[in-house]
PDB file of C-alpha atoms in Angstrom:
ATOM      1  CA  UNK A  66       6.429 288.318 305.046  1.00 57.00           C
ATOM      2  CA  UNK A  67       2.901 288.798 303.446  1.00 76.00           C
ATOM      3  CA  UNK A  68       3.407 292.613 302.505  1.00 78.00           C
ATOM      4  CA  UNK A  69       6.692 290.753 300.504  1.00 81.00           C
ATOM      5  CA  UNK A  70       4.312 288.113 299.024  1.00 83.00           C
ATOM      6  CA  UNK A  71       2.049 290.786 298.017  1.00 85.00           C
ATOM      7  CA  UNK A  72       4.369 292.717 296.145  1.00 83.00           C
ATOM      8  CA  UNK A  73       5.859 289.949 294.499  1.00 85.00           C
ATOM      9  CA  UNK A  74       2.099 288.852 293.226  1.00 86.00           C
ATOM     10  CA  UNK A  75       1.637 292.811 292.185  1.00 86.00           C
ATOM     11  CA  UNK A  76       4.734 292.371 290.148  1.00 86.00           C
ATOM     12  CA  UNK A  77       3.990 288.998 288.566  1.00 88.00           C
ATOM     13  CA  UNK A  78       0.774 290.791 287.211  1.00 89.00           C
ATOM     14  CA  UNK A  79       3.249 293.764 285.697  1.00 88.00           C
ATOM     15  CA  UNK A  80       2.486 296.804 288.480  1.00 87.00           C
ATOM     16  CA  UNK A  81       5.421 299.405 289.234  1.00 84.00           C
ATOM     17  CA  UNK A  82       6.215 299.045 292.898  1.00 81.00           C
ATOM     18  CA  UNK A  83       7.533 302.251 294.187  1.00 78.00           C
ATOM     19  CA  UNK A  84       9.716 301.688 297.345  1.00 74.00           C
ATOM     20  CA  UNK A  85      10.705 304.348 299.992  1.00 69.00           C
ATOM     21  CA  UNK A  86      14.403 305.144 299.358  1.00 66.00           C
ATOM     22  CA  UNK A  87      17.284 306.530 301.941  1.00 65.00           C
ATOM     23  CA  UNK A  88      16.081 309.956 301.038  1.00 65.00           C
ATOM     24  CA  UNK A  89      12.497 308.984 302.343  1.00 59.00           C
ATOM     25  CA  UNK A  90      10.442 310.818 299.858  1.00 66.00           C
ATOM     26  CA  UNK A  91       8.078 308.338 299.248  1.00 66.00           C
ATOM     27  CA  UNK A  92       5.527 308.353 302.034  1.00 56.00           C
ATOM     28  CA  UNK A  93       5.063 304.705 302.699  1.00 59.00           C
ATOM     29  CA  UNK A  94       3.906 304.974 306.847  1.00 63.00           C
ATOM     30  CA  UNK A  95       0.268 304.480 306.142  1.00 68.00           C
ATOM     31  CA  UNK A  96       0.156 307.582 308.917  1.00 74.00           C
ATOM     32  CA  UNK A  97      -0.798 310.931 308.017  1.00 82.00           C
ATOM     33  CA  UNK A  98       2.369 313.711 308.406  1.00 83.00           C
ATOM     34  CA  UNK A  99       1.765 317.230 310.541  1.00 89.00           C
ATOM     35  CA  UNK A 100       0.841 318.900 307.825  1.00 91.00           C
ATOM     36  CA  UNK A 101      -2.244 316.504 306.677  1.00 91.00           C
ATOM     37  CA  UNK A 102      -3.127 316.429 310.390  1.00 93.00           C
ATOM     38  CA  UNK A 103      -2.686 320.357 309.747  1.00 95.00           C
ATOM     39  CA  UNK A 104      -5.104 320.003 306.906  1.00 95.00           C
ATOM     40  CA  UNK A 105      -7.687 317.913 308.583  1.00 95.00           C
ATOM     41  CA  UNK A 106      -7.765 320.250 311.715  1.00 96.00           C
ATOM     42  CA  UNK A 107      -7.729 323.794 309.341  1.00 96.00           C
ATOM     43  CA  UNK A 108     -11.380 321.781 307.158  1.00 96.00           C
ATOM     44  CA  UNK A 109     -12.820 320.383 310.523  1.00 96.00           C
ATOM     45  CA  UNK A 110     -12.122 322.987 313.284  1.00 96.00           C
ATOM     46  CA  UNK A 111     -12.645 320.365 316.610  1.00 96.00           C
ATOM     47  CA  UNK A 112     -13.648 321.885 319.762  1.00 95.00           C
ATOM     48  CA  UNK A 113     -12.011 319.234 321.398  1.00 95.00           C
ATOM     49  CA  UNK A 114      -9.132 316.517 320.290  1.00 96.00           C
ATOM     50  CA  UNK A 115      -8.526 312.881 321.831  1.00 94.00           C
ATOM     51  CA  UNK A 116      -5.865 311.560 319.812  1.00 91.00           C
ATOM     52  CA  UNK A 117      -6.655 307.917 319.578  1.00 83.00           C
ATOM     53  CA  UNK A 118      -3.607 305.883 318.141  1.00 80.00           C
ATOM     54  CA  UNK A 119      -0.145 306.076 318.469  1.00 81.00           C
ATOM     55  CA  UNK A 120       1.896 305.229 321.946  1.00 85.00           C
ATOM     56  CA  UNK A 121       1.685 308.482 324.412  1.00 88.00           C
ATOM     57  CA  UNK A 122       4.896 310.521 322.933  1.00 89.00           C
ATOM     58  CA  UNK A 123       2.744 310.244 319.364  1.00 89.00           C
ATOM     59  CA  UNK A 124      -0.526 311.228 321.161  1.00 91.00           C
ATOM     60  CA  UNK A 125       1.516 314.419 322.754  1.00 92.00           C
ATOM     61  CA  UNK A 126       2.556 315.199 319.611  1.00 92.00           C
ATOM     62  CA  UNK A 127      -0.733 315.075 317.892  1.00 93.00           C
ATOM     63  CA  UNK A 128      -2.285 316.963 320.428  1.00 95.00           C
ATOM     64  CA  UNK A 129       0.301 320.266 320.414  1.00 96.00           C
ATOM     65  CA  UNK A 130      -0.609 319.830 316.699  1.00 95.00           C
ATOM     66  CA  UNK A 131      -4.176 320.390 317.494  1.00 96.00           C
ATOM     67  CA  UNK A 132      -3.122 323.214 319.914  1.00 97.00           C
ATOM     68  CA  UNK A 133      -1.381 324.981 317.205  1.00 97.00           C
ATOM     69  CA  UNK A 134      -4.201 325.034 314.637  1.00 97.00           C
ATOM     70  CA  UNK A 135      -6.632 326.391 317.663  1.00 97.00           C
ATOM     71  CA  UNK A 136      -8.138 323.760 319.644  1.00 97.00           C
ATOM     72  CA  UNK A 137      -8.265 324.960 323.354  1.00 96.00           C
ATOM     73  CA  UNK A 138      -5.119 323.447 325.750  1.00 96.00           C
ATOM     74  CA  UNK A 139      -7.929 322.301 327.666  1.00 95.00           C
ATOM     75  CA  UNK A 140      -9.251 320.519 325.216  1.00 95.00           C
ATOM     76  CA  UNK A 141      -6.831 318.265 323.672  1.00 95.00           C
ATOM     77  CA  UNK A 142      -7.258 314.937 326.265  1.00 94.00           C
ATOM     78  CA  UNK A 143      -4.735 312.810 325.812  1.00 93.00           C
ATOM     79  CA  UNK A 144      -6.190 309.432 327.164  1.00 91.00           C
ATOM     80  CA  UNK A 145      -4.780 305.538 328.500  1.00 87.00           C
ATOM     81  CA  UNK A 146      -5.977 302.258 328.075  1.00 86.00           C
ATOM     82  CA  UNK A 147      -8.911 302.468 330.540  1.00 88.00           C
ATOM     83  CA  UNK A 148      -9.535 305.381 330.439  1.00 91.00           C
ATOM     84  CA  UNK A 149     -13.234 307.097 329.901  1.00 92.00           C
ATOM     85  CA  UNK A 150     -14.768 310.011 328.814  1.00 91.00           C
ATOM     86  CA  UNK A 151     -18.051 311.022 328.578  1.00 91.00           C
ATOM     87  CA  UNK A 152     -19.602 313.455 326.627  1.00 89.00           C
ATOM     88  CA  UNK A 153     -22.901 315.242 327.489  1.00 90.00           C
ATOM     89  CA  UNK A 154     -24.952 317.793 324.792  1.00 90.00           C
ATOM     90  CA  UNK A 155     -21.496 318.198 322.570  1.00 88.00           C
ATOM     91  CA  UNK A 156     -19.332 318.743 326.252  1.00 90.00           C
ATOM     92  CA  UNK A 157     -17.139 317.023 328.206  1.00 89.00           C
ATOM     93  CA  UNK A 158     -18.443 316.154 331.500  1.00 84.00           C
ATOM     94  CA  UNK A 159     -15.963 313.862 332.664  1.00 83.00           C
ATOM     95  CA  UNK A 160     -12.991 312.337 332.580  1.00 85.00           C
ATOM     96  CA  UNK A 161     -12.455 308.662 334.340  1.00 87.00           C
ATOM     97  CA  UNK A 162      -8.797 307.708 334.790  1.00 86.00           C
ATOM     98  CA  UNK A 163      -8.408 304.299 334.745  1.00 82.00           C
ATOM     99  CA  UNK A 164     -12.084 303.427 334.761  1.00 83.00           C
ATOM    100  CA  UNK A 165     -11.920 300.104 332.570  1.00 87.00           C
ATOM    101  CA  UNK A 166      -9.595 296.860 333.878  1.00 81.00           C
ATOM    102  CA  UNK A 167      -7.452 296.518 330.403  1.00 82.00           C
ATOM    103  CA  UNK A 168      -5.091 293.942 329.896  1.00 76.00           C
ATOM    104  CA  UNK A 169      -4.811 290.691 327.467  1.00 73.00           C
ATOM    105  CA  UNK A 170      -8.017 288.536 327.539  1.00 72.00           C
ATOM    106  CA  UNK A 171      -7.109 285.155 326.210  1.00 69.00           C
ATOM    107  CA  UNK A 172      -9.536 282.986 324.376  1.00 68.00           C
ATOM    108  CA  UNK A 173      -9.361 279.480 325.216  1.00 63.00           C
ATOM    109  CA  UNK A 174     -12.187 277.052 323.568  1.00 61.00           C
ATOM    110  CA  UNK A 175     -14.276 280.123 323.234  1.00 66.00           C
ATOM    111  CA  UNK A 176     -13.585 281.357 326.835  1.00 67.00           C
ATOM    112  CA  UNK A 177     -12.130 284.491 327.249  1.00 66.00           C
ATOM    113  CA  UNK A 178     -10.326 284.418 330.680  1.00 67.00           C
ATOM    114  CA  UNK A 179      -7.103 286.682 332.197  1.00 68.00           C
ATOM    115  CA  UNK A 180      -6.358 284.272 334.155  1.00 64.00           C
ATOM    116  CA  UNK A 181      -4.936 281.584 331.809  1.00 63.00           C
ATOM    117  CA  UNK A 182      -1.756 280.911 332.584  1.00 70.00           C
ATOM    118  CA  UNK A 183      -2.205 277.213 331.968  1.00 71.00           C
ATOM    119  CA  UNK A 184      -3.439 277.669 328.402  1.00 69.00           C
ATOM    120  CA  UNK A 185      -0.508 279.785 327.762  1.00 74.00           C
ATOM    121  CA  UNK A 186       2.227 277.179 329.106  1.00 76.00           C
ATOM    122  CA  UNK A 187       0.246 274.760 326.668  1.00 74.00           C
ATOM    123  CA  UNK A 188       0.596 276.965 323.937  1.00 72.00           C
ATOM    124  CA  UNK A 189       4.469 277.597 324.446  1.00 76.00           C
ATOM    125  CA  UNK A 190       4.798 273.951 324.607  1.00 77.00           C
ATOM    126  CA  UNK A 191       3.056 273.895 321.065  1.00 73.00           C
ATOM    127  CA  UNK A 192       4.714 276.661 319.692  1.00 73.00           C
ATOM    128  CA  UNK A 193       8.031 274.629 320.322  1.00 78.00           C
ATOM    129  CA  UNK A 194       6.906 271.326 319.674  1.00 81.00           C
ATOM    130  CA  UNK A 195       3.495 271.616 317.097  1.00 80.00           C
ATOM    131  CA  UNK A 196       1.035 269.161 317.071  1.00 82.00           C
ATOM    132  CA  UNK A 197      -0.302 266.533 314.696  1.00 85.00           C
ATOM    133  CA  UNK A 198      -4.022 265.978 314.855  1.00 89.00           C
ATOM    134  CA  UNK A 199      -6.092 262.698 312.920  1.00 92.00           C
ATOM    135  CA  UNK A 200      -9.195 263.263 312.149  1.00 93.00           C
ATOM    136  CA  UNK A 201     -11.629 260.415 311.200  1.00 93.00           C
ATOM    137  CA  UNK A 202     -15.391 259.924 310.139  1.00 93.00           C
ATOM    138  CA  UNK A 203     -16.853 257.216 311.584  1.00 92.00           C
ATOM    139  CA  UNK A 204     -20.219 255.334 310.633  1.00 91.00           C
ATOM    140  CA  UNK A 205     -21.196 254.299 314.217  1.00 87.00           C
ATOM    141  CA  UNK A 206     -24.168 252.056 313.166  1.00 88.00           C
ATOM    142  CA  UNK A 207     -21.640 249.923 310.914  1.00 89.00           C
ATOM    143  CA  UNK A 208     -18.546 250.356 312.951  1.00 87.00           C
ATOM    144  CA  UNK A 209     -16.253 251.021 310.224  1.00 90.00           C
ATOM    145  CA  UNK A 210     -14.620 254.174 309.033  1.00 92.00           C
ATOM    146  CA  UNK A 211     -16.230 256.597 306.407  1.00 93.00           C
ATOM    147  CA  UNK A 212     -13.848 257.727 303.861  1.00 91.00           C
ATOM    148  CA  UNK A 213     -10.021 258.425 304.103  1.00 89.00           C
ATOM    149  CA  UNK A 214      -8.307 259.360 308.050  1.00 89.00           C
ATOM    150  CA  UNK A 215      -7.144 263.697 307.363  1.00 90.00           C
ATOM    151  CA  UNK A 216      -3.972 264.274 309.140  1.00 89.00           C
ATOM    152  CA  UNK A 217      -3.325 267.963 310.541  1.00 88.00           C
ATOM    153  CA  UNK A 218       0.101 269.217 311.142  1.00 83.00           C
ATOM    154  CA  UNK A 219       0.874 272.290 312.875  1.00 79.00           C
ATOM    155  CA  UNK A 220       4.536 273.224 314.239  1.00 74.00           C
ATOM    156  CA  UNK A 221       5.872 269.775 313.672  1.00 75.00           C
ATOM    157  CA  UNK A 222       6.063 268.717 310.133  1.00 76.00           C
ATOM    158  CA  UNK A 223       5.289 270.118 306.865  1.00 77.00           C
ATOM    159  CA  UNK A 224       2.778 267.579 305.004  1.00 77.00           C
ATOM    160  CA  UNK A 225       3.578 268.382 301.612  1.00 80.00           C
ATOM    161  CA  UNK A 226       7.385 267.429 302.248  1.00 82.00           C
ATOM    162  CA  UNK A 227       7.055 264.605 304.470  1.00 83.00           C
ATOM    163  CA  UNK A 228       4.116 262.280 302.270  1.00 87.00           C
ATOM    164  CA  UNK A 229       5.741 259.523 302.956  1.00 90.00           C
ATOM    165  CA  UNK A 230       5.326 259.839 306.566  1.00 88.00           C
ATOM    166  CA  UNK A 231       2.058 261.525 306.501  1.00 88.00           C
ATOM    167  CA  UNK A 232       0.920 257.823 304.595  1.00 90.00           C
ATOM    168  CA  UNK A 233       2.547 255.744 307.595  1.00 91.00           C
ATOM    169  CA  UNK A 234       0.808 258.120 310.342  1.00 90.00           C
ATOM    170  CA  UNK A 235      -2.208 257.593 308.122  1.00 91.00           C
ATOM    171  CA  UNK A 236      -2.207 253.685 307.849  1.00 92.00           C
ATOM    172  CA  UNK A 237      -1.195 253.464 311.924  1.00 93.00           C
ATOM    173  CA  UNK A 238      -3.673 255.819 312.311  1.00 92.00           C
ATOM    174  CA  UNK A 239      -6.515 253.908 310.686  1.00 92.00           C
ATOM    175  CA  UNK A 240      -5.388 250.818 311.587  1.00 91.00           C
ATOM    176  CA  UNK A 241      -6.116 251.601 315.583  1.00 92.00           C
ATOM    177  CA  UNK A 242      -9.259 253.699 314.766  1.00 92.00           C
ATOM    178  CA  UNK A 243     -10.312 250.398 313.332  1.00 90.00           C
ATOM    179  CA  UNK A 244      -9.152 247.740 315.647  1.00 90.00           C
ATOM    180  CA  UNK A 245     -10.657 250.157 318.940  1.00 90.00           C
ATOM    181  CA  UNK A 246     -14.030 250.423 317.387  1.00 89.00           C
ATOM    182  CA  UNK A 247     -14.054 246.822 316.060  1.00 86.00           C
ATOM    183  CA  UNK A 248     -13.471 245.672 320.014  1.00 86.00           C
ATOM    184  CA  UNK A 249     -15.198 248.272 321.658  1.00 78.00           C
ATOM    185  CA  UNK A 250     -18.529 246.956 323.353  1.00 69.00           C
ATOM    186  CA  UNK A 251     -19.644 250.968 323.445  1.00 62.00           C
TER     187      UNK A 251
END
């Protein structure tokens, strides 16, 4: 959706949008084709070659592409998540398979854990049911509340077409903030 909002701000300014067509002459990938890689391989001449995007089949690929321009068999190393190499005086030494724990690291109030099946439940449960969040200012000294309460939607309703409501949840809102620190001793 923002690549289409982009374009549509590139035309509002008057730019000619070229789009790839059914005959697929446009090159619109963003990925380089065989004979760039070609290209690249022909001007740099690699001793070695560790294709380093793609899934597997498009590392294989890359790497009989390397083959064919001259780079040794032996030295095209095709690599998985985890995986190490290490390279010694322009050689390399070794190869580690599997020597790195990879996965999905969550980060959960700027804790990164594996283990966070709890935080993910929670954010399923907001992901189908949003949140609304009320944020107030408050001048602890004279107990009252500084400027307006901010209301934060996410996932539950859109503020700009539900003001009406926003204005009740606001009112409720800052009519409890005020009452609990009125009668709280704290």
């Amino acid at each position: 959706m923002k690549i289409e909002n982009l374009i549509n701000q590139l035309c509002k300014t008057g730019a000619s949008i070229k789009e790839n067509k059914i005959d697929g002459l446009l090159h619109t990938s963003g990925h380089a084709y065989k004979d760039e890689h070609e290209k690249v391989f022909q001007i740099t001449k690699p001793k070695y070659f560790i294709p380093y995007h793609g899934a597997y089949r498009q590392s294989a690929v890359h790497g009989i592409t390397a083959i064919e321009q001259g780079v040794k068999k032996e030295n095209v190393i095709i690599l998985s998540n985890g995986d190490v190499v290490e390279l010694l005086k322009k050689e390399v030494i070794k190869i580690k398979r599997n020597e790195i724990d990879v996965g999905p690291i969550y980060i959960d109030s700027g804790i990164a854990n594996k283990n966070t099946s709890r935080s993910i439940r929670e954010r399923e449960v907001l992901g189908r049911n949003g949140f609304i969040n009320i944020i107030a200012v408050i001048n602890k000294k004279k107990n009252e509340i500084v400027g307006r309460t901010k209301i934060i939607s996410r996932g539950s309703i859109i503020i700009r077409d539900n003001l009406e409501t926003i204005n009740q949840i606001q009112k409720a809102a800052h009519g409890a903030i005020l009452y609990t620190i009125k009668n709280n001793k704290n």
